[in-house]
Amino acid sequence: MEEVSIIAGWDILNVLKKIFRSIFIVVKAIDFTPQEWETLRSLPFVVAGTSLAVIHISAFKAVKAALSINSIVHDTSTQFPDNELIQDIIGGRHVDHPEHDKLVEENQSGGKEAAIALRNSMSEQAINILNQKNQPHVSQQYKQWLLLISREVMHKAEAHGFLGLGKDKSESEVSAALQDYSRVLQLSE
């Protein structure tokens, strides 16, 4: 009899888990059109790459930061372990995406202003997609993740000048760039 009640207890616990999960917002890649998903999936990497264009950096720091983009995007995602959208993006990052190659080809020679415009436009598209899906919690965490990616890339690439003499200017440049991007994301930093 005790064994039956333990099994029934596990069944009840599993049912409660399912109910509990349904209370919270759950977003999967299947909830989006292929174009929406591609925008949401590509944006973290676009943000990382364009964050290098926003500030003045040395060639060495740029290469170092560029080589760290995948790890920065992945490592920052760990701060949002319960956000299924972010985890789905990270889980599928090794899949070949021809749309990404097309995006890079179309925008590789545009310069700083074009990079910022691309990042801002894609960010606004992503925010609209998530708002249309009525996912405010997921949207808020996604925007925080994007800002965190930008911050980490900029700090990794930040130049401090010769013997640290340009550190204040560099820090204010990064701070201004992050404030600008947080306004685009409609976040208060």
PDB file of C-alpha atoms in Angstrom:
ATOM      1  CA  MET A   1       0.000   0.000   0.000  1.00  0.00           C
ATOM      2  CA  GLU A   2       2.850   2.373   0.853  1.00  0.00           C
ATOM      3  CA  GLU A   3       4.451   1.679  -2.555  1.00  0.00           C
ATOM      4  CA  VAL A   4       1.223   2.664  -4.341  1.00  0.00           C
ATOM      5  CA  SER A   5       1.010   5.944  -2.428  1.00  0.00           C
ATOM      6  CA  ILE A   6       4.645   6.759  -3.310  1.00  0.00           C
ATOM      7  CA  ILE A   7       3.920   6.138  -7.002  1.00  0.00           C
ATOM      8  CA  ALA A   8       0.735   8.213  -6.782  1.00  0.00           C
ATOM      9  CA  GLY A   9       2.743  10.919  -5.028  1.00  0.00           C
ATOM     10  CA  TRP A  10       5.225  10.993  -7.935  1.00  0.00           C
ATOM     11  CA  ASP A  11       2.367  11.187 -10.416  1.00  0.00           C
ATOM     12  CA  ILE A  12       0.858  14.098  -8.519  1.00  0.00           C
ATOM     13  CA  LEU A  13       4.248  15.777  -8.360  1.00  0.00           C
ATOM     14  CA  ASN A  14       4.700  15.374 -12.136  1.00  0.00           C
ATOM     15  CA  VAL A  15       1.227  16.814 -12.771  1.00  0.00           C
ATOM     16  CA  LEU A  16       2.007  19.749 -10.471  1.00  0.00           C
ATOM     17  CA  LYS A  17       5.286  20.332 -12.332  1.00  0.00           C
ATOM     18  CA  LYS A  18       3.397  20.463 -15.637  1.00  0.00           C
ATOM     19  CA  ILE A  19       0.847  22.888 -14.219  1.00  0.00           C
ATOM     20  CA  PHE A  20       3.589  25.017 -12.674  1.00  0.00           C
ATOM     21  CA  ARG A  21       5.447  25.181 -15.997  1.00  0.00           C
ATOM     22  CA  SER A  22       2.292  26.194 -17.835  1.00  0.00           C
ATOM     23  CA  ILE A  23       1.808  29.114 -15.438  1.00  0.00           C
ATOM     24  CA  PHE A  24       5.154  30.544 -16.447  1.00  0.00           C
ATOM     25  CA  ILE A  25       5.811  31.805 -19.924  1.00  0.00           C
ATOM     26  CA  VAL A  26       7.324  29.158 -22.127  1.00  0.00           C
ATOM     27  CA  VAL A  27       8.580  30.116 -25.552  1.00  0.00           C
ATOM     28  CA  LYS A  28       9.947  27.700 -28.110  1.00  0.00           C
ATOM     29  CA  ALA A  29      11.344  28.196 -31.566  1.00  0.00           C
ATOM     30  CA  ILE A  30       8.161  26.650 -32.973  1.00  0.00           C
ATOM     31  CA  ASP A  31       6.179  29.629 -31.620  1.00  0.00           C
ATOM     32  CA  PHE A  32       7.785  31.827 -34.277  1.00  0.00           C
ATOM     33  CA  THR A  33       7.791  31.988 -38.052  1.00  0.00           C
ATOM     34  CA  PRO A  34      11.129  31.012 -39.629  1.00  0.00           C
ATOM     35  CA  GLN A  35      11.898  34.684 -40.318  1.00  0.00           C
ATOM     36  CA  GLU A  36      11.043  35.724 -36.734  1.00  0.00           C
ATOM     37  CA  TRP A  37      13.149  32.885 -35.341  1.00  0.00           C
ATOM     38  CA  GLU A  38      16.094  33.836 -37.564  1.00  0.00           C
ATOM     39  CA  THR A  39      15.900  37.442 -36.320  1.00  0.00           C
ATOM     40  CA  LEU A  40      15.788  36.359 -32.673  1.00  0.00           C
ATOM     41  CA  ARG A  41      18.528  33.757 -33.175  1.00  0.00           C
ATOM     42  CA  SER A  42      20.898  36.008 -35.136  1.00  0.00           C
ATOM     43  CA  LEU A  43      20.538  39.160 -33.075  1.00  0.00           C
ATOM     44  CA  PRO A  44      22.795  38.165 -30.131  1.00  0.00           C
ATOM     45  CA  PHE A  45      25.656  37.542 -32.561  1.00  0.00           C
ATOM     46  CA  VAL A  46      24.909  40.737 -34.493  1.00  0.00           C
ATOM     47  CA  VAL A  47      24.931  42.669 -31.206  1.00  0.00           C
ATOM     48  CA  ALA A  48      28.259  41.105 -30.261  1.00  0.00           C
ATOM     49  CA  GLY A  49      29.832  41.894 -33.620  1.00  0.00           C
ATOM     50  CA  THR A  50      28.503  45.433 -33.871  1.00  0.00           C
ATOM     51  CA  SER A  51      29.600  46.193 -30.325  1.00  0.00           C
ATOM     52  CA  LEU A  52      33.142  46.114 -31.679  1.00  0.00           C
ATOM     53  CA  ALA A  53      32.245  48.817 -34.216  1.00  0.00           C
ATOM     54  CA  VAL A  54      30.712  51.159 -31.648  1.00  0.00           C
ATOM     55  CA  ILE A  55      33.894  51.958 -29.717  1.00  0.00           C
ATOM     56  CA  HIS A  56      37.461  52.804 -30.707  1.00  0.00           C
ATOM     57  CA  ILE A  57      39.662  49.762 -30.248  1.00  0.00           C
ATOM     58  CA  SER A  58      43.080  48.553 -31.250  1.00  0.00           C
ATOM     59  CA  ALA A  59      43.387  45.862 -33.900  1.00  0.00           C
ATOM     60  CA  PHE A  60      44.765  43.387 -31.357  1.00  0.00           C
ATOM     61  CA  LYS A  61      41.845  43.939 -28.949  1.00  0.00           C
ATOM     62  CA  ALA A  62      39.374  43.708 -31.847  1.00  0.00           C
ATOM     63  CA  VAL A  63      40.720  40.325 -32.913  1.00  0.00           C
ATOM     64  CA  LYS A  64      40.798  39.105 -29.308  1.00  0.00           C
ATOM     65  CA  ALA A  65      37.189  40.180 -28.735  1.00  0.00           C
ATOM     66  CA  ALA A  66      36.016  38.831 -32.108  1.00  0.00           C
ATOM     67  CA  LEU A  67      37.463  35.422 -31.279  1.00  0.00           C
ATOM     68  CA  SER A  68      35.547  35.497 -27.998  1.00  0.00           C
ATOM     69  CA  ILE A  69      32.107  36.320 -29.424  1.00  0.00           C
ATOM     70  CA  ASN A  70      30.730  32.765 -29.320  1.00  0.00           C
ATOM     71  CA  SER A  71      31.926  32.203 -25.772  1.00  0.00           C
ATOM     72  CA  ILE A  72      30.606  35.601 -24.636  1.00  0.00           C
ATOM     73  CA  VAL A  73      27.173  34.899 -26.119  1.00  0.00           C
ATOM     74  CA  HIS A  74      27.139  31.438 -24.540  1.00  0.00           C
ATOM     75  CA  ASP A  75      28.522  32.499 -21.156  1.00  0.00           C
ATOM     76  CA  THR A  76      26.090  35.396 -20.795  1.00  0.00           C
ATOM     77  CA  SER A  77      23.177  33.066 -21.569  1.00  0.00           C
ATOM     78  CA  THR A  78      23.890  31.131 -18.387  1.00  0.00           C
ATOM     79  CA  GLN A  79      22.523  34.072 -16.416  1.00  0.00           C
ATOM     80  CA  PHE A  80      19.089  33.233 -17.860  1.00  0.00           C
ATOM     81  CA  PRO A  81      18.811  29.453 -17.320  1.00  0.00           C
ATOM     82  CA  ASP A  82      14.998  29.457 -17.138  1.00  0.00           C
ATOM     83  CA  ASN A  83      14.463  31.472 -20.307  1.00  0.00           C
ATOM     84  CA  GLU A  84      13.674  28.826 -22.905  1.00  0.00           C
ATOM     85  CA  LEU A  85      14.029  31.268 -25.793  1.00  0.00           C
ATOM     86  CA  ILE A  86      17.602  32.107 -24.849  1.00  0.00           C
ATOM     87  CA  GLN A  87      18.443  28.483 -24.133  1.00  0.00           C
ATOM     88  CA  ASP A  88      16.934  27.382 -27.476  1.00  0.00           C
ATOM     89  CA  ILE A  89      19.065  29.983 -29.257  1.00  0.00           C
ATOM     90  CA  ILE A  90      22.208  28.738 -27.532  1.00  0.00           C
ATOM     91  CA  GLY A  91      21.244  25.101 -28.061  1.00  0.00           C
ATOM     92  CA  GLY A  92      20.962  25.622 -31.810  1.00  0.00           C
ATOM     93  CA  ARG A  93      23.976  27.849 -32.361  1.00  0.00           C
ATOM     94  CA  HIS A  94      26.020  25.221 -34.209  1.00  0.00           C
ATOM     95  CA  VAL A  95      23.408  24.661 -36.909  1.00  0.00           C
ATOM     96  CA  ASP A  96      24.295  26.006 -40.357  1.00  0.00           C
ATOM     97  CA  HIS A  97      22.212  29.106 -41.060  1.00  0.00           C
ATOM     98  CA  PRO A  98      22.543  30.403 -44.632  1.00  0.00           C
ATOM     99  CA  GLU A  99      20.521  33.497 -43.636  1.00  0.00           C
ATOM    100  CA  HIS A 100      23.378  34.516 -41.338  1.00  0.00           C
ATOM    101  CA  ASP A 101      25.897  34.319 -44.175  1.00  0.00           C
ATOM    102  CA  LYS A 102      23.600  36.446 -46.336  1.00  0.00           C
ATOM    103  CA  LEU A 103      23.267  39.017 -43.526  1.00  0.00           C
ATOM    104  CA  VAL A 104      27.045  39.250 -43.151  1.00  0.00           C
ATOM    105  CA  GLU A 105      27.562  39.617 -46.918  1.00  0.00           C
ATOM    106  CA  GLU A 106      24.970  42.383 -47.203  1.00  0.00           C
ATOM    107  CA  ASN A 107      26.353  44.429 -44.302  1.00  0.00           C
ATOM    108  CA  GLN A 108      30.092  43.819 -44.093  1.00  0.00           C
ATOM    109  CA  SER A 109      31.266  47.032 -45.752  1.00  0.00           C
ATOM    110  CA  GLY A 110      28.851  49.591 -44.321  1.00  0.00           C
ATOM    111  CA  GLY A 111      31.001  51.101 -41.566  1.00  0.00           C
ATOM    112  CA  LYS A 112      30.200  52.090 -37.992  1.00  0.00           C
ATOM    113  CA  GLU A 113      26.939  53.910 -38.672  1.00  0.00           C
ATOM    114  CA  ALA A 114      25.591  51.072 -40.806  1.00  0.00           C
ATOM    115  CA  ALA A 115      26.542  48.530 -38.131  1.00  0.00           C
ATOM    116  CA  ILE A 116      24.748  50.520 -35.441  1.00  0.00           C
ATOM    117  CA  ALA A 117      21.702  50.999 -37.690  1.00  0.00           C
ATOM    118  CA  LEU A 118      21.571  47.251 -38.429  1.00  0.00           C
ATOM    119  CA  ARG A 119      21.839  46.360 -34.736  1.00  0.00           C
ATOM    120  CA  ASN A 120      19.178  48.901 -33.756  1.00  0.00           C
ATOM    121  CA  SER A 121      16.806  47.864 -36.540  1.00  0.00           C
ATOM    122  CA  MET A 122      17.124  44.166 -35.733  1.00  0.00           C
ATOM    123  CA  SER A 123      16.723  44.906 -32.007  1.00  0.00           C
ATOM    124  CA  GLU A 124      13.507  46.821 -32.649  1.00  0.00           C
ATOM    125  CA  GLN A 125      12.255  43.955 -34.843  1.00  0.00           C
ATOM    126  CA  ALA A 126      13.017  41.427 -32.107  1.00  0.00           C
ATOM    127  CA  ILE A 127      11.283  43.527 -29.455  1.00  0.00           C
ATOM    128  CA  ASN A 128       8.218  43.845 -31.696  1.00  0.00           C
ATOM    129  CA  ILE A 129       8.184  40.096 -32.353  1.00  0.00           C
ATOM    130  CA  LEU A 130       8.273  39.282 -28.653  1.00  0.00           C
ATOM    131  CA  ASN A 131       5.708  41.971 -27.819  1.00  0.00           C
ATOM    132  CA  GLN A 132       3.354  40.598 -30.494  1.00  0.00           C
ATOM    133  CA  LYS A 133       3.696  37.152 -28.956  1.00  0.00           C
ATOM    134  CA  ASN A 134       2.672  38.741 -25.633  1.00  0.00           C
ATOM    135  CA  GLN A 135       5.794  37.538 -23.842  1.00  0.00           C
ATOM    136  CA  PRO A 136       6.822  40.480 -21.592  1.00  0.00           C
ATOM    137  CA  HIS A 137       8.970  38.435 -19.188  1.00  0.00           C
ATOM    138  CA  VAL A 138      10.787  36.641 -21.998  1.00  0.00           C
ATOM    139  CA  SER A 139      11.190  39.928 -23.860  1.00  0.00           C
ATOM    140  CA  GLN A 140      12.630  41.686 -20.806  1.00  0.00           C
ATOM    141  CA  GLN A 141      15.197  38.939 -20.203  1.00  0.00           C
ATOM    142  CA  TYR A 142      16.085  38.760 -23.891  1.00  0.00           C
ATOM    143  CA  LYS A 143      16.733  42.524 -23.950  1.00  0.00           C
ATOM    144  CA  GLN A 144      18.816  42.272 -20.753  1.00  0.00           C
ATOM    145  CA  TRP A 145      20.801  39.459 -22.363  1.00  0.00           C
ATOM    146  CA  LEU A 146      21.481  41.552 -25.474  1.00  0.00           C
ATOM    147  CA  LEU A 147      22.698  44.473 -23.357  1.00  0.00           C
ATOM    148  CA  LEU A 148      24.875  42.118 -21.309  1.00  0.00           C
ATOM    149  CA  ILE A 149      26.406  40.696 -24.494  1.00  0.00           C
ATOM    150  CA  SER A 150      27.172  44.199 -25.720  1.00  0.00           C
ATOM    151  CA  ARG A 151      28.696  45.157 -22.367  1.00  0.00           C
ATOM    152  CA  GLU A 152      30.902  42.063 -22.215  1.00  0.00           C
ATOM    153  CA  VAL A 153      32.176  42.463 -25.775  1.00  0.00           C
ATOM    154  CA  MET A 154      32.922  46.163 -25.271  1.00  0.00           C
ATOM    155  CA  HIS A 155      34.752  45.545 -22.019  1.00  0.00           C
ATOM    156  CA  LYS A 156      36.790  42.777 -23.615  1.00  0.00           C
ATOM    157  CA  ALA A 157      37.710  45.075 -26.519  1.00  0.00           C
ATOM    158  CA  GLU A 158      38.069  48.261 -24.495  1.00  0.00           C
ATOM    159  CA  ALA A 159      41.355  50.075 -25.111  1.00  0.00           C
ATOM    160  CA  HIS A 160      43.008  51.783 -22.175  1.00  0.00           C
ATOM    161  CA  GLY A 161      45.591  53.684 -24.171  1.00  0.00           C
ATOM    162  CA  PHE A 162      49.315  53.659 -23.645  1.00  0.00           C
ATOM    163  CA  LEU A 163      50.091  52.861 -19.999  1.00  0.00           C
ATOM    164  CA  GLY A 164      46.419  53.408 -19.135  1.00  0.00           C
ATOM    165  CA  LEU A 165      46.452  57.076 -20.137  1.00  0.00           C
ATOM    166  CA  GLY A 166      43.265  56.760 -22.233  1.00  0.00           C
ATOM    167  CA  LYS A 167      41.314  54.730 -19.694  1.00  0.00           C
ATOM    168  CA  ASP A 168      38.830  57.456 -18.662  1.00  0.00           C
ATOM    169  CA  LYS A 169      37.991  58.346 -22.251  1.00  0.00           C
ATOM    170  CA  SER A 170      37.576  54.679 -23.137  1.00  0.00           C
ATOM    171  CA  GLU A 171      35.330  53.996 -20.155  1.00  0.00           C
ATOM    172  CA  SER A 172      33.113  56.996 -20.924  1.00  0.00           C
ATOM    173  CA  GLU A 173      32.862  55.895 -24.571  1.00  0.00           C
ATOM    174  CA  VAL A 174      31.743  52.409 -23.512  1.00  0.00           C
ATOM    175  CA  SER A 175      29.308  53.856 -20.991  1.00  0.00           C
ATOM    176  CA  ALA A 176      27.760  56.176 -23.589  1.00  0.00           C
ATOM    177  CA  ALA A 177      27.479  53.354 -26.117  1.00  0.00           C
ATOM    178  CA  LEU A 178      25.746  51.110 -23.566  1.00  0.00           C
ATOM    179  CA  GLN A 179      23.342  53.898 -22.598  1.00  0.00           C
ATOM    180  CA  ASP A 180      22.473  54.446 -26.262  1.00  0.00           C
ATOM    181  CA  TYR A 181      21.811  50.760 -26.787  1.00  0.00           C
ATOM    182  CA  SER A 182      19.769  50.453 -23.579  1.00  0.00           C
ATOM    183  CA  ARG A 183      17.527  53.244 -24.943  1.00  0.00           C
ATOM    184  CA  VAL A 184      17.065  51.280 -28.171  1.00  0.00           C
ATOM    185  CA  LEU A 185      16.138  48.236 -26.080  1.00  0.00           C
ATOM    186  CA  GLN A 186      13.836  50.359 -23.936  1.00  0.00           C
ATOM    187  CA  LEU A 187      15.716  49.322 -20.809  1.00  0.00           C
ATOM    188  CA  SER A 188      16.823  51.530 -17.982  1.00  0.00           C
ATOM    189  CA  GLU A 189      20.437  50.750 -17.186  1.00  0.00           C
TER     190      GLU A 189
END
